[in-house]
Short mmCIF file of C-alpha atoms in Angstrom, two decimals:
data_model
loop_
_atom_site.label_atom_id
_atom_site.label_comp_id
_atom_site.label_asym_id
_atom_site.label_seq_id
_atom_site.Cartn_x
_atom_site.Cartn_y
_atom_site.Cartn_z
CA UNK A 1 -26.92 -5.97 15.88
CA UNK A 2 -30.52 -4.97 16.35
CA UNK A 3 -32.85 -3.00 13.58
CA UNK A 4 -32.57 0.39 13.03
CA UNK A 5 -35.58 1.97 12.67
CA UNK A 6 -34.69 5.67 11.26
CA UNK A 7 -32.18 7.16 8.87
CA UNK A 8 -30.97 9.45 11.81
CA UNK A 9 -30.42 6.21 14.20
CA UNK A 10 -28.80 4.29 10.98
CA UNK A 11 -26.50 7.96 10.36
CA UNK A 12 -25.48 8.00 14.18
CA UNK A 13 -24.56 4.68 14.00
CA UNK A 14 -22.50 4.52 10.72
CA UNK A 15 -20.48 7.58 11.96
CA UNK A 16 -19.12 5.65 14.51
CA UNK A 17 -18.62 3.11 12.50
CA UNK A 18 -16.66 4.81 10.03
CA UNK A 19 -14.78 7.04 12.70
CA UNK A 20 -13.33 3.74 14.75
CA UNK A 21 -11.42 2.91 10.89
CA UNK A 22 -11.39 4.08 7.33
CA UNK A 23 -13.94 2.58 5.53
CA UNK A 24 -14.43 2.09 1.67
CA UNK A 25 -17.73 2.90 0.37
CA UNK A 26 -18.71 -0.94 -0.23
CA UNK A 27 -17.63 -2.16 3.22
CA UNK A 28 -20.21 1.01 4.33
CA UNK A 29 -23.09 -0.05 1.84
CA UNK A 30 -22.50 -3.72 2.81
CA UNK A 31 -23.11 -2.40 6.65
CA UNK A 32 -26.08 -0.22 5.83
CA UNK A 33 -27.67 -3.84 4.26
CA UNK A 34 -27.70 -5.42 7.14
CA UNK A 35 -29.18 -2.75 8.85
CA UNK A 36 -31.95 -3.08 6.38
CA UNK A 37 -31.84 0.21 4.69
CA UNK A 38 -32.95 0.54 1.20
CA UNK A 39 -31.47 1.94 -2.11
CA UNK A 40 -32.88 5.61 -1.45
CA UNK A 41 -31.82 5.54 2.35
CA UNK A 42 -28.60 3.96 1.73
CA UNK A 43 -27.92 6.84 -1.41
CA UNK A 44 -28.82 9.82 1.42
CA UNK A 45 -26.62 8.56 4.11
CA UNK A 46 -23.44 7.88 2.02
CA UNK A 47 -24.12 11.50 0.88
CA UNK A 48 -23.69 12.67 4.27
CA UNK A 49 -21.28 10.38 5.39
CA UNK A 50 -18.63 12.09 2.49
CA UNK A 51 -20.36 15.75 3.33
CA UNK A 52 -19.48 15.27 6.79
CA UNK A 53 -16.06 13.68 5.86
CA UNK A 54 -16.68 10.32 7.12
CA UNK A 55 -16.09 8.58 4.20
CA UNK A 56 -13.35 9.66 1.92
CA UNK A 57 -11.99 7.29 -0.73
CA UNK A 58 -8.44 8.19 -1.47
CA UNK A 59 -8.00 8.63 2.39
CA UNK A 60 -9.10 5.06 2.77
CA UNK A 61 -6.82 4.12 0.07
CA UNK A 62 -3.84 5.71 1.17
CA UNK A 63 -4.15 4.08 4.86
CA UNK A 64 -4.56 1.05 3.85
CA UNK A 65 -1.84 0.72 1.14
CA UNK A 66 0.42 2.11 4.21
CA UNK A 67 -0.65 -0.22 6.61
CA UNK A 68 -0.92 -3.55 4.54
CA UNK A 69 2.55 -2.85 3.41
CA UNK A 70 4.64 -1.43 6.72
CA UNK A 71 2.75 -3.99 9.20
CA UNK A 72 1.94 -7.01 6.57
CA UNK A 73 4.74 -6.29 4.52
CA UNK A 74 2.50 -6.52 1.02
CA UNK A 75 3.89 -5.74 -2.03
CA UNK A 76 2.44 -3.68 -4.73
CA UNK A 77 0.67 -6.38 -6.58
CA UNK A 78 -1.33 -7.58 -3.51
CA UNK A 79 -2.45 -3.93 -2.75
CA UNK A 80 -3.60 -3.18 -6.02
CA UNK A 81 -5.34 -6.44 -6.40
CA UNK A 82 -7.09 -5.78 -2.66
CA UNK A 83 -8.05 -2.03 -3.52
CA UNK A 84 -9.36 -3.31 -6.93
CA UNK A 85 -11.38 -6.07 -4.95
CA UNK A 86 -13.02 -2.98 -2.86
CA UNK A 87 -13.77 -1.03 -5.90
CA UNK A 88 -11.26 1.82 -5.31
CA UNK A 89 -10.71 3.89 -8.71
CA UNK A 90 -7.38 3.40 -10.66
CA UNK A 91 -6.73 7.25 -9.90
CA UNK A 92 -6.96 6.26 -5.89
CA UNK A 93 -5.16 3.51 -6.22
CA UNK A 94 -2.10 5.54 -8.00
CA UNK A 95 -2.39 8.01 -5.52
CA UNK A 96 -2.03 5.17 -2.20
CA UNK A 97 1.21 3.43 -3.96
CA UNK A 98 2.70 6.93 -3.95
CA UNK A 99 2.66 6.45 -0.06
CA UNK A 100 5.41 4.19 0.07
CA UNK A 101 8.56 5.26 -0.52
CA UNK A 102 10.55 2.94 -3.09
CA UNK A 103 13.48 2.57 -0.18
CA UNK A 104 11.36 1.49 2.55
CA UNK A 105 9.59 -0.75 -0.34
CA UNK A 106 13.37 -2.25 -1.32
CA UNK A 107 14.16 -2.23 2.32
CA UNK A 108 11.12 -4.60 3.42
CA UNK A 109 11.39 -6.83 0.23
CA UNK A 110 15.17 -7.55 1.43
CA UNK A 111 14.18 -8.07 4.99
CA UNK A 112 11.22 -10.19 3.96
CA UNK A 113 13.11 -12.38 1.31
CA UNK A 114 15.96 -12.72 3.27
CA UNK A 115 14.03 -14.27 6.62
CA UNK A 116 12.30 -16.33 4.59
CA UNK A 117 15.18 -17.71 2.84
CA UNK A 118 17.10 -18.48 5.95
CA UNK A 119 13.60 -20.44 7.29
CA UNK A 120 12.66 -22.60 5.19
CA UNK A 121 14.46 -26.04 5.84
CA UNK A 122 14.78 -27.70 2.73
CA UNK A 123 17.69 -29.68 1.64
CA UNK A 124 16.76 -29.60 -2.03
CA UNK A 125 17.84 -26.66 -3.88
CA UNK A 126 14.77 -26.51 -6.27
CA UNK A 127 12.03 -26.95 -3.74
CA UNK A 128 14.07 -24.53 -1.22
CA UNK A 129 13.60 -21.95 -4.42
CA UNK A 130 9.94 -22.69 -5.39
CA UNK A 131 9.23 -22.06 -1.64
CA UNK A 132 10.82 -19.39 -1.26
CA UNK A 133 9.69 -17.51 -4.67
CA UNK A 134 5.58 -18.86 -3.81
CA UNK A 135 5.66 -17.07 -0.45
CA UNK A 136 7.26 -13.69 -1.90
CA UNK A 137 4.86 -13.59 -4.93
CA UNK A 138 1.69 -14.59 -2.69
CA UNK A 139 3.08 -11.18 -0.65
CA UNK A 140 2.72 -9.57 -3.88
CA UNK A 141 5.83 -8.58 -4.71
CA UNK A 142 6.58 -8.30 -8.79
CA UNK A 143 7.94 -11.78 -10.09
CA UNK A 144 11.09 -10.16 -11.56
CA UNK A 145 11.81 -8.83 -8.43
CA UNK A 146 11.64 -11.77 -6.76
CA UNK A 147 13.08 -13.99 -9.20
CA UNK A 148 16.54 -11.81 -9.10
CA UNK A 149 16.45 -12.11 -5.12
CA UNK A 150 16.25 -15.53 -5.00
CA UNK A 151 19.27 -15.95 -7.34
CA UNK A 152 21.27 -13.71 -5.54
CA UNK A 153 20.09 -15.34 -2.26
CA UNK A 154 20.95 -18.78 -3.46
CA UNK A 155 24.32 -17.93 -5.39
CA UNK A 156 25.45 -15.88 -1.74
CA UNK A 157 24.40 -18.07 0.93
CA UNK A 158 23.14 -21.74 0.39
#
């Protein structure tokens, strides 16, 4: 990106950056730093973006949680960790988790677990169980739910 000379130019460019997709404050600050803005200018630009509703942390968190769960099939643990990594407040994280209905969460989890279980080509039951558990835990599902589901899959269809 070419070096930006004025705050006005930076505001124009960052408005497009925020309009393209939801952004969190950290992403915007990082982008402004690459545009060689100093702290005072960054604060001024952030205030403008929030006032003009280009930047909204609650909206970002809700959109992030919905998208990651529906598209990438992430569990709540991973979504919470990723939001914390982006310095989202606990209030906004809890608000975002309400975007995922318990029915949708359970349906997605069961479909993902069964698909993964059947795709694992492993003769040893222990290795198959471990691979399936590791996969679901990496996806961010709660360990007690994962272990119960794997026991159920193992008992029903081996």
